[in-house]
PDB file of C-alpha atoms in Angstrom:
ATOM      1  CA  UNK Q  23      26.843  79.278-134.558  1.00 65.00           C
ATOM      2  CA  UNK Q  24      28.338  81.437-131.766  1.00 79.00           C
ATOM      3  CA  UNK Q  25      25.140  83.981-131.999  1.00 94.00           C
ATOM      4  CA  UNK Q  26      25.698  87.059-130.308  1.00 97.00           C
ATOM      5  CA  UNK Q  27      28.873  87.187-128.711  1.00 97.00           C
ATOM      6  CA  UNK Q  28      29.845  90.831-126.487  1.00 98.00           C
ATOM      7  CA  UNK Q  29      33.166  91.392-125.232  1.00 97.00           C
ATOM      8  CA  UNK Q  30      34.396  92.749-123.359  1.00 97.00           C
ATOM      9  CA  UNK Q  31      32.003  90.932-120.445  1.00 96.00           C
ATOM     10  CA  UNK Q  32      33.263  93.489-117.693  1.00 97.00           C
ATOM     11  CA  UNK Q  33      35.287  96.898-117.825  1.00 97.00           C
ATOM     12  CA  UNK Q  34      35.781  99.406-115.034  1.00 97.00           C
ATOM     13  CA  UNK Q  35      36.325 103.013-116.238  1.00 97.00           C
ATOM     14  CA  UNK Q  36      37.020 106.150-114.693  1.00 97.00           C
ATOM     15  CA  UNK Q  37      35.106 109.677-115.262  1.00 97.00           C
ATOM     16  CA  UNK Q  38      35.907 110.842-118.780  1.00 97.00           C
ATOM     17  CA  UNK Q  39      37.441 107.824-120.311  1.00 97.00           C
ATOM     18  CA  UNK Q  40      36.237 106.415-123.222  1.00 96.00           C
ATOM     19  CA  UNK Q  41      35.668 102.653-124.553  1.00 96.00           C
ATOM     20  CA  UNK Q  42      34.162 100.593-126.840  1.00 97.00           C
ATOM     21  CA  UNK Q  43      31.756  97.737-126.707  1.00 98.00           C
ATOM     22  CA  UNK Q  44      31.897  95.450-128.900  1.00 98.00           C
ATOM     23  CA  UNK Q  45      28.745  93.523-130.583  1.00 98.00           C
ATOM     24  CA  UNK Q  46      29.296  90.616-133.260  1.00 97.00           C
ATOM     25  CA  UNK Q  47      26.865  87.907-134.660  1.00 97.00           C
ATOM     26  CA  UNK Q  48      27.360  85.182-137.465  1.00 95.00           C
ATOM     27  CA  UNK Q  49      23.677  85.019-138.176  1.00 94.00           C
ATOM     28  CA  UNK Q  50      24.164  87.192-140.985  1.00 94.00           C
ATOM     29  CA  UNK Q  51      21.156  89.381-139.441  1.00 94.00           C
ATOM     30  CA  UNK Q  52      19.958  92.799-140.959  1.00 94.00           C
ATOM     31  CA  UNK Q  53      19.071  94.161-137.751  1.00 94.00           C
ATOM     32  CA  UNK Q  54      21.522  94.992-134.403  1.00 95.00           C
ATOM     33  CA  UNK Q  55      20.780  97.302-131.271  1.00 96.00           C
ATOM     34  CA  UNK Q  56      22.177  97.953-128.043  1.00 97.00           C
ATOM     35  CA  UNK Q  57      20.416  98.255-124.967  1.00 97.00           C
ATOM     36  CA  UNK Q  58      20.782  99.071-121.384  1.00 96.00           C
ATOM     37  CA  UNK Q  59      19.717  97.687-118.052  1.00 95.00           C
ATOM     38  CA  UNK Q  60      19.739  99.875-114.879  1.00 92.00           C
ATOM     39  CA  UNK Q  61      19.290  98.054-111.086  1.00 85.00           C
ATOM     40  CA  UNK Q  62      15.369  96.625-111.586  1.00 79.00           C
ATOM     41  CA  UNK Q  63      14.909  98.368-114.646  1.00 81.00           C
ATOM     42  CA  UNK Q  64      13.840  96.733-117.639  1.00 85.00           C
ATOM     43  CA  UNK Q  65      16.097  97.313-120.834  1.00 91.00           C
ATOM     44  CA  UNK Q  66      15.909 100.742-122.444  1.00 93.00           C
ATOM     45  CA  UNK Q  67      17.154 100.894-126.469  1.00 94.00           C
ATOM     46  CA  UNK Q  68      20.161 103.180-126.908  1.00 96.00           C
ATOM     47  CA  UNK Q  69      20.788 102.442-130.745  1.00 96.00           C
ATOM     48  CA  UNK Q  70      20.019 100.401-133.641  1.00 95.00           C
ATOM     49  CA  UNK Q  71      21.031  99.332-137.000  1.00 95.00           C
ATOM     50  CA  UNK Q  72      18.487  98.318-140.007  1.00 92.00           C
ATOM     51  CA  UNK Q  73      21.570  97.204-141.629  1.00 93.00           C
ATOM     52  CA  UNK Q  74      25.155  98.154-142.948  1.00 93.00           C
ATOM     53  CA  UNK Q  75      25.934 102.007-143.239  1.00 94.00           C
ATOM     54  CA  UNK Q  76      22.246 102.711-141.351  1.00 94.00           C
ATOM     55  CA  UNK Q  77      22.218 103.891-137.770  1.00 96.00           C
ATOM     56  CA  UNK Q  78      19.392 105.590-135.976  1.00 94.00           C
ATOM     57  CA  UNK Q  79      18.736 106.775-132.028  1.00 95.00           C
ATOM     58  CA  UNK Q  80      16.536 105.320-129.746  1.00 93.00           C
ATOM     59  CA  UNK Q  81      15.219 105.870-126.234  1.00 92.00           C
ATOM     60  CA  UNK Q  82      18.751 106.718-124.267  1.00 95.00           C
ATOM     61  CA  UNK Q  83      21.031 107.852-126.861  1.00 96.00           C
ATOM     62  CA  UNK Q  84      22.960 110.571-125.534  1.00 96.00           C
ATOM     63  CA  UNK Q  85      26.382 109.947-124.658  1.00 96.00           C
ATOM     64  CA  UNK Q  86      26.642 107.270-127.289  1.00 97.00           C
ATOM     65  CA  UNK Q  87      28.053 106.719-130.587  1.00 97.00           C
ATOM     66  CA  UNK Q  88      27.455 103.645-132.793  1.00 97.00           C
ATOM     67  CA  UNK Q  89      28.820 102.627-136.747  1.00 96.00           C
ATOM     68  CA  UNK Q  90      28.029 100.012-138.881  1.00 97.00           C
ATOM     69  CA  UNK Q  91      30.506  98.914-141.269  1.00 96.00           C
ATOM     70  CA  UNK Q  92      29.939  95.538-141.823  1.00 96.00           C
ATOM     71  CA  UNK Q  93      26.585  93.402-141.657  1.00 96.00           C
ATOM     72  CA  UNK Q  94      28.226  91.587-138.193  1.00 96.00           C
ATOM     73  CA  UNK Q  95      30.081  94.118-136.342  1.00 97.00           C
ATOM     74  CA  UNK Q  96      27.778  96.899-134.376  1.00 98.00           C
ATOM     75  CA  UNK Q  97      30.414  98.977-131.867  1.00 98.00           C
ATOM     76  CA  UNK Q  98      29.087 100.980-128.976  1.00 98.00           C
ATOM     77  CA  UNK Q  99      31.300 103.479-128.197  1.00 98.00           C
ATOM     78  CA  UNK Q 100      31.238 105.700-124.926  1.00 96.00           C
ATOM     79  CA  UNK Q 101      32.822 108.940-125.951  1.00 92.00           C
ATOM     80  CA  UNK Q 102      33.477 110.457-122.123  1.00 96.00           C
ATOM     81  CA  UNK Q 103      32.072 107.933-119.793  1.00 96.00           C
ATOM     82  CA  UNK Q 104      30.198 109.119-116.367  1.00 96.00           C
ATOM     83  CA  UNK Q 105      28.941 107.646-113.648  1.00 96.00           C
ATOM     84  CA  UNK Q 106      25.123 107.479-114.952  1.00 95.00           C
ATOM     85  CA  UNK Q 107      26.256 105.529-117.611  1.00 96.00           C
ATOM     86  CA  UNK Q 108      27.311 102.491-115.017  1.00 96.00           C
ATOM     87  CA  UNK Q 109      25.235 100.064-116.149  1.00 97.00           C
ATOM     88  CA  UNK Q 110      24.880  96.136-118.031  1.00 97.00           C
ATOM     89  CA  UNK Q 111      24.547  96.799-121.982  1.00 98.00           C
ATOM     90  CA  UNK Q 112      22.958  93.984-124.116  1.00 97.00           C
ATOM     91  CA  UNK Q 113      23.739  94.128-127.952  1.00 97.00           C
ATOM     92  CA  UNK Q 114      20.741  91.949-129.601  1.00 96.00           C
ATOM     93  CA  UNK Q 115      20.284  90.920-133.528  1.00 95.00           C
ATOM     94  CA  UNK Q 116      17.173  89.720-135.576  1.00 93.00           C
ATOM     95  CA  UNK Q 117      17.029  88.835-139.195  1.00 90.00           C
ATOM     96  CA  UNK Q 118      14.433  91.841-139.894  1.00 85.00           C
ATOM     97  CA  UNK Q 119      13.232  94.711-138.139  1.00 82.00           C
ATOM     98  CA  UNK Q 120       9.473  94.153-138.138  1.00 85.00           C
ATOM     99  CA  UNK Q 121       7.741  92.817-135.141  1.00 84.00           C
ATOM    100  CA  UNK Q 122       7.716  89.020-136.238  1.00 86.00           C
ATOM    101  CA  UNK Q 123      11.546  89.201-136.532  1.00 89.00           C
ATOM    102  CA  UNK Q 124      13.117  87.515-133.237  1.00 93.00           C
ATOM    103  CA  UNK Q 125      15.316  89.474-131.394  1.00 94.00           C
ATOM    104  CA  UNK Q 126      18.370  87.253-130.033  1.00 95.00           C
ATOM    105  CA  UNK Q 127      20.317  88.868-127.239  1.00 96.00           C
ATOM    106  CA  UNK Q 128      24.039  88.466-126.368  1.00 97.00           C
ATOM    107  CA  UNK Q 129      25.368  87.786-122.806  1.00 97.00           C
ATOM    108  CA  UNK Q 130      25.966  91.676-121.483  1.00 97.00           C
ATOM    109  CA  UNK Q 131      28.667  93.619-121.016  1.00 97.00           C
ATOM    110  CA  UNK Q 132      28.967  95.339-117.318  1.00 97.00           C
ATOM    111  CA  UNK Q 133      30.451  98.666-116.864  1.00 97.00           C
ATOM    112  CA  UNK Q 134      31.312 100.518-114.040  1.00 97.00           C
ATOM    113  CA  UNK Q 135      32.391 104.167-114.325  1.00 97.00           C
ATOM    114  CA  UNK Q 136      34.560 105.348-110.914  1.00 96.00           C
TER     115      UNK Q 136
ATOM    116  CA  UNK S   8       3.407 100.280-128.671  1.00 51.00           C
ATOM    117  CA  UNK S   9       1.085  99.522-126.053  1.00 54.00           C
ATOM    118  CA  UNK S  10       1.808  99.142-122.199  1.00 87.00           C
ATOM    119  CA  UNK S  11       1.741  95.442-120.518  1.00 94.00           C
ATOM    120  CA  UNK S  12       0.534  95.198-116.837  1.00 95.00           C
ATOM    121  CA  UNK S  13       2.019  92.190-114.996  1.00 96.00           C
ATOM    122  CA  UNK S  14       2.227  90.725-111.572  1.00 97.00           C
ATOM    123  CA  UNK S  15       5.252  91.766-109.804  1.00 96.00           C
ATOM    124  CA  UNK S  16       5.660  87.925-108.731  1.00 97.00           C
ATOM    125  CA  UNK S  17       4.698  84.380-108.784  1.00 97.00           C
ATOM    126  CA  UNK S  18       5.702  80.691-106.804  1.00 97.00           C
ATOM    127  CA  UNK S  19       5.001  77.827-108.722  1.00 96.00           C
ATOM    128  CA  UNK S  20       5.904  74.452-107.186  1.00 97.00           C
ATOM    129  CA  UNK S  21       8.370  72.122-109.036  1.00 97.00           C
ATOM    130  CA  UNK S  22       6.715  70.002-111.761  1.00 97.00           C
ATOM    131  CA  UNK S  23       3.442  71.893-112.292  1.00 97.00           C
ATOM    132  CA  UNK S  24       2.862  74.238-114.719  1.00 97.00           C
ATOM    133  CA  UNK S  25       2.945  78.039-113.817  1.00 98.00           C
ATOM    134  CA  UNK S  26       0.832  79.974-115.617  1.00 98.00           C
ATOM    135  CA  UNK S  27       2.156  84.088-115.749  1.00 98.00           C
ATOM    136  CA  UNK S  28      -0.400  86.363-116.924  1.00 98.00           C
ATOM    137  CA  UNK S  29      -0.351  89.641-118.610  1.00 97.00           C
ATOM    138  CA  UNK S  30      -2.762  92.363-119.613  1.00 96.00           C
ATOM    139  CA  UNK S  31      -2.331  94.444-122.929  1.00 94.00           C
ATOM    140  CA  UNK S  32      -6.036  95.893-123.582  1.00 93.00           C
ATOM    141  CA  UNK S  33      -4.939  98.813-125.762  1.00 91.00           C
ATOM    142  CA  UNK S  34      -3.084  96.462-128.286  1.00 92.00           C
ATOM    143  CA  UNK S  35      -3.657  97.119-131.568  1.00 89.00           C
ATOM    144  CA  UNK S  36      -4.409  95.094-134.632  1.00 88.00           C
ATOM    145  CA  UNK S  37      -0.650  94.333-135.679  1.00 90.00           C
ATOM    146  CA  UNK S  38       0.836  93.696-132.682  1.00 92.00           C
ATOM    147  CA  UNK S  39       2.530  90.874-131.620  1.00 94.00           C
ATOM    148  CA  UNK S  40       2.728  89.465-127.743  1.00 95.00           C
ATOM    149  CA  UNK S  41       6.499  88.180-126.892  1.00 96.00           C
ATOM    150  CA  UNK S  42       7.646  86.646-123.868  1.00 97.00           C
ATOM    151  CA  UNK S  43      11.183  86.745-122.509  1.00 97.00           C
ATOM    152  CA  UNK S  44      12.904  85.518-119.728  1.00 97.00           C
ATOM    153  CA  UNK S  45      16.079  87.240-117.647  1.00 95.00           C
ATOM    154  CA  UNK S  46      18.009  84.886-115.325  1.00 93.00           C
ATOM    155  CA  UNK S  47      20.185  86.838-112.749  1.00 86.00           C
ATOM    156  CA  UNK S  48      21.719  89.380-115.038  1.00 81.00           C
ATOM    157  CA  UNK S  49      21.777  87.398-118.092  1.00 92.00           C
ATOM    158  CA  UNK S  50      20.570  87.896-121.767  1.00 94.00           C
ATOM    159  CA  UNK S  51      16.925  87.747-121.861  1.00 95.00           C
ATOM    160  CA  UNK S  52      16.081  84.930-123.581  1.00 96.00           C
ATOM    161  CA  UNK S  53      13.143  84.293-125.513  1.00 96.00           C
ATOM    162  CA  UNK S  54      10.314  82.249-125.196  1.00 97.00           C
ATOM    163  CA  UNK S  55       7.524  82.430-127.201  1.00 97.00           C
ATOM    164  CA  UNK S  56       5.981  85.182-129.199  1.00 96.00           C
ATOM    165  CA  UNK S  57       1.951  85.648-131.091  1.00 95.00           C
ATOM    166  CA  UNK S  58       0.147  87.556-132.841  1.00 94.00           C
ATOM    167  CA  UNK S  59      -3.457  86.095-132.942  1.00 92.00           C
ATOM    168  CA  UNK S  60      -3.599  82.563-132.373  1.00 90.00           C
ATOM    169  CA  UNK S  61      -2.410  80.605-129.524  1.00 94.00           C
ATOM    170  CA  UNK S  62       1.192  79.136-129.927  1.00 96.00           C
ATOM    171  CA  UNK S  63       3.299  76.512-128.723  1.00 97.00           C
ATOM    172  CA  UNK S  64       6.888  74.976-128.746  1.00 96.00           C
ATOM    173  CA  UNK S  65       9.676  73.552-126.839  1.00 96.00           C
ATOM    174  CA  UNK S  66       9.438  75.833-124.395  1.00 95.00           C
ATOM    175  CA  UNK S  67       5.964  76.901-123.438  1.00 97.00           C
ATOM    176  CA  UNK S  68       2.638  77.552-125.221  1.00 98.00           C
ATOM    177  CA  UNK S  69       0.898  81.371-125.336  1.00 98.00           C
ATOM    178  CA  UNK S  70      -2.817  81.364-124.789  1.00 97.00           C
ATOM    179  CA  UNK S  71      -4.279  85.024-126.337  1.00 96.00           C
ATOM    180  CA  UNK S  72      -7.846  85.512-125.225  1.00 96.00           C
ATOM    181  CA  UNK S  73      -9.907  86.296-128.714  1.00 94.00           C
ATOM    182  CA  UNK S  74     -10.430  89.749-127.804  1.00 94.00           C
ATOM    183  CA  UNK S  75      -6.547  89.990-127.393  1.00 95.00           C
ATOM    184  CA  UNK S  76      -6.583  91.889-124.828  1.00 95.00           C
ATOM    185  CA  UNK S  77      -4.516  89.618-122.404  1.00 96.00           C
ATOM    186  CA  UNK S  78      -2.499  86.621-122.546  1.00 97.00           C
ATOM    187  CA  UNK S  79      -1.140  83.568-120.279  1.00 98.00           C
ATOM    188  CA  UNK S  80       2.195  82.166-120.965  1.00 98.00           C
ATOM    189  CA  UNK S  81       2.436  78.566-119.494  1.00 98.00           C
ATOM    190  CA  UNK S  82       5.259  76.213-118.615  1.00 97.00           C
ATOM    191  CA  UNK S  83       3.903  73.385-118.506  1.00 96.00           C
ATOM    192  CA  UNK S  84       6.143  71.552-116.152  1.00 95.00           C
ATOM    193  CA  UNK S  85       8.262  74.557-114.459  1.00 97.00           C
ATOM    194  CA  UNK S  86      11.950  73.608-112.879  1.00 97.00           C
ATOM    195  CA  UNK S  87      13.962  75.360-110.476  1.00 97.00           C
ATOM    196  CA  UNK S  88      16.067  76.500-113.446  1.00 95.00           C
ATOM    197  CA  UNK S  89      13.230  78.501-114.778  1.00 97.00           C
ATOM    198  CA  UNK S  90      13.175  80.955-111.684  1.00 97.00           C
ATOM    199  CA  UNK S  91      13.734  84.294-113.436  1.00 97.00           C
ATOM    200  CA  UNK S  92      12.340  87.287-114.300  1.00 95.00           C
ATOM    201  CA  UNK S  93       9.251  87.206-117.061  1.00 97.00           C
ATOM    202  CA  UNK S  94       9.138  89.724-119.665  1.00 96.00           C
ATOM    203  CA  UNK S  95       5.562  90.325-121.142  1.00 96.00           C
ATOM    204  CA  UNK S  96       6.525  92.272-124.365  1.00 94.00           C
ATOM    205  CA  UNK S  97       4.018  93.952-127.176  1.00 93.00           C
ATOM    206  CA  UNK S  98       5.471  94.922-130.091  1.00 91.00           C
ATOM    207  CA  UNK S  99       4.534  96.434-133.867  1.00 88.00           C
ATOM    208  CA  UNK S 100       4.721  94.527-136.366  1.00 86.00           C
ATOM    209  CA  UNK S 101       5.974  96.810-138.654  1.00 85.00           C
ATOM    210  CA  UNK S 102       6.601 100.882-138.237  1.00 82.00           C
ATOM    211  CA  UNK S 103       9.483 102.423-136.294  1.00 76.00           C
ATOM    212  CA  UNK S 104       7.516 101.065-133.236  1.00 78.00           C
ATOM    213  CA  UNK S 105       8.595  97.392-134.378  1.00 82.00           C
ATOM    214  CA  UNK S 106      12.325  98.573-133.828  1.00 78.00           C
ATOM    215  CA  UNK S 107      12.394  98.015-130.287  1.00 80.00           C
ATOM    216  CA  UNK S 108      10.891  95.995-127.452  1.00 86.00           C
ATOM    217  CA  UNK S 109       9.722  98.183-124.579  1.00 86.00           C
ATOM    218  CA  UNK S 110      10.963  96.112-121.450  1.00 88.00           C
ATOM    219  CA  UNK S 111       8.511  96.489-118.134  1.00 87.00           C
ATOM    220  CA  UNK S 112       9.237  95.233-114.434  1.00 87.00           C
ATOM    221  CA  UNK S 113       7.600  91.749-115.505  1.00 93.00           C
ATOM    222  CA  UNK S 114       7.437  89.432-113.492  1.00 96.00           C
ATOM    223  CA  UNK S 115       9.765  87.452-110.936  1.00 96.00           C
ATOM    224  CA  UNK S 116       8.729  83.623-110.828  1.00 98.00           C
ATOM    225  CA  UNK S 117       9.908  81.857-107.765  1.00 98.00           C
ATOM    226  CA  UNK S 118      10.045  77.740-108.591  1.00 97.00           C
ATOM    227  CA  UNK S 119       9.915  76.101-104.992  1.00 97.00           C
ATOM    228  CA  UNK S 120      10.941  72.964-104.135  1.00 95.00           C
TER     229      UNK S 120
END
């Protein structure tokens, strides 16, 4: 099994452009989110997924979009990047949501936004 | 969820344990303890997680004091590959609160030579 696999693992952007992360994992896991990591933060939760077609915010949200239209894919999209969203993201899975369900995380993706 | 205090960082000498502490006294009943671990800028990885009862695998073993109020996650025989950053997690075992894991500073373990 490949787990969590993110791509793309860097991506520069300038102000106002818009990407999209991608998140996949062949664990066949209910449960995806993406998070973020500032410089000597801990990781903050921007979205998650309880499964296919279900989608809800978390702490950071704003300024992202996310889908789920399949029980492996969970996209991240930045609509108009900015500066403040320059940051690693870490897309994670678990086989449940409740709090005995292991949370597996993928490698990162970096971003810079110029 | 409740809060985790940890020590900003720890040395622990190459092949002894290192034993990272962490304080959660407002935990409540259904709460489980989780430990990660961040090298460089990597994927946290986990560890080990509890609820109640001490725990133990490959990795480590999780000592939870019977009040639960605080816990001790030990590597028993630490390398220099396991200098990284510790996360101390809590985390509900059921609710919206179980939907995420609130990431602190934790703490940076040093493995010397």
């Amino acid at each position: 099994n490949a787990g969590v696999t993110q791509t793309p693992k860097f991506q520069v952007l300038k102000t106002g452009q818009s990407m999209t992360l991608q998140c996949a994992q062949d664990m066949n896991h209910e449960y995806m989110s993406w998070y973020r990591q500032d410089p000597g933060m801990g990781l903050r939760l921007i979205h998650y997924s309880v499964g296919a077609g279900i989608t809800d915010q978390g702490e950071v949200p704003n300024g992202y979009n996310v889908s789920r239209s399949t029980t492996e894919d969970f996209p991240l999209r930045l609509l108009s990047a900015a500066p403040s969203q320059t940051s690693v993201y870490f897309c994670a899975s678990s086989s449940g949501s409740s709090g005995a369900n292991v949370l597996t995380f993928g490698a990162g993706s970096r971003l810079t936004v110029l | 969820d409740a809060k985790t205090t940890q020590p900003p960082s720890m040395d622990c000498a190459e092949g002894r344990a290192a034993n990272l502490p962490c304080n959660h006294s407002t935990i409540s009943g259904n709460e489980y303890v989780y430990w990660y671990r961040q090298i460089h800028s990597q994927g946290p990885q986990y560890i080990i997680h509890g609820l109640k009862n001490n725990e133990t695998n490959e990795m480590a073993s999780l000592i939870i004091t019977e009040d639960r109020k605080s816990s001790t996650l030990i590597l028993p025989h630490a390398t220099l590959r396991d200098t990284a950053v510790y996360y101390c997690i809590v985390r509900a075992g059921s609710g919206a609160g179980s939907y995420q894991l609130t990431f602190g500073k934790g703490t940076k373990l040093s493995v010397i030579p």
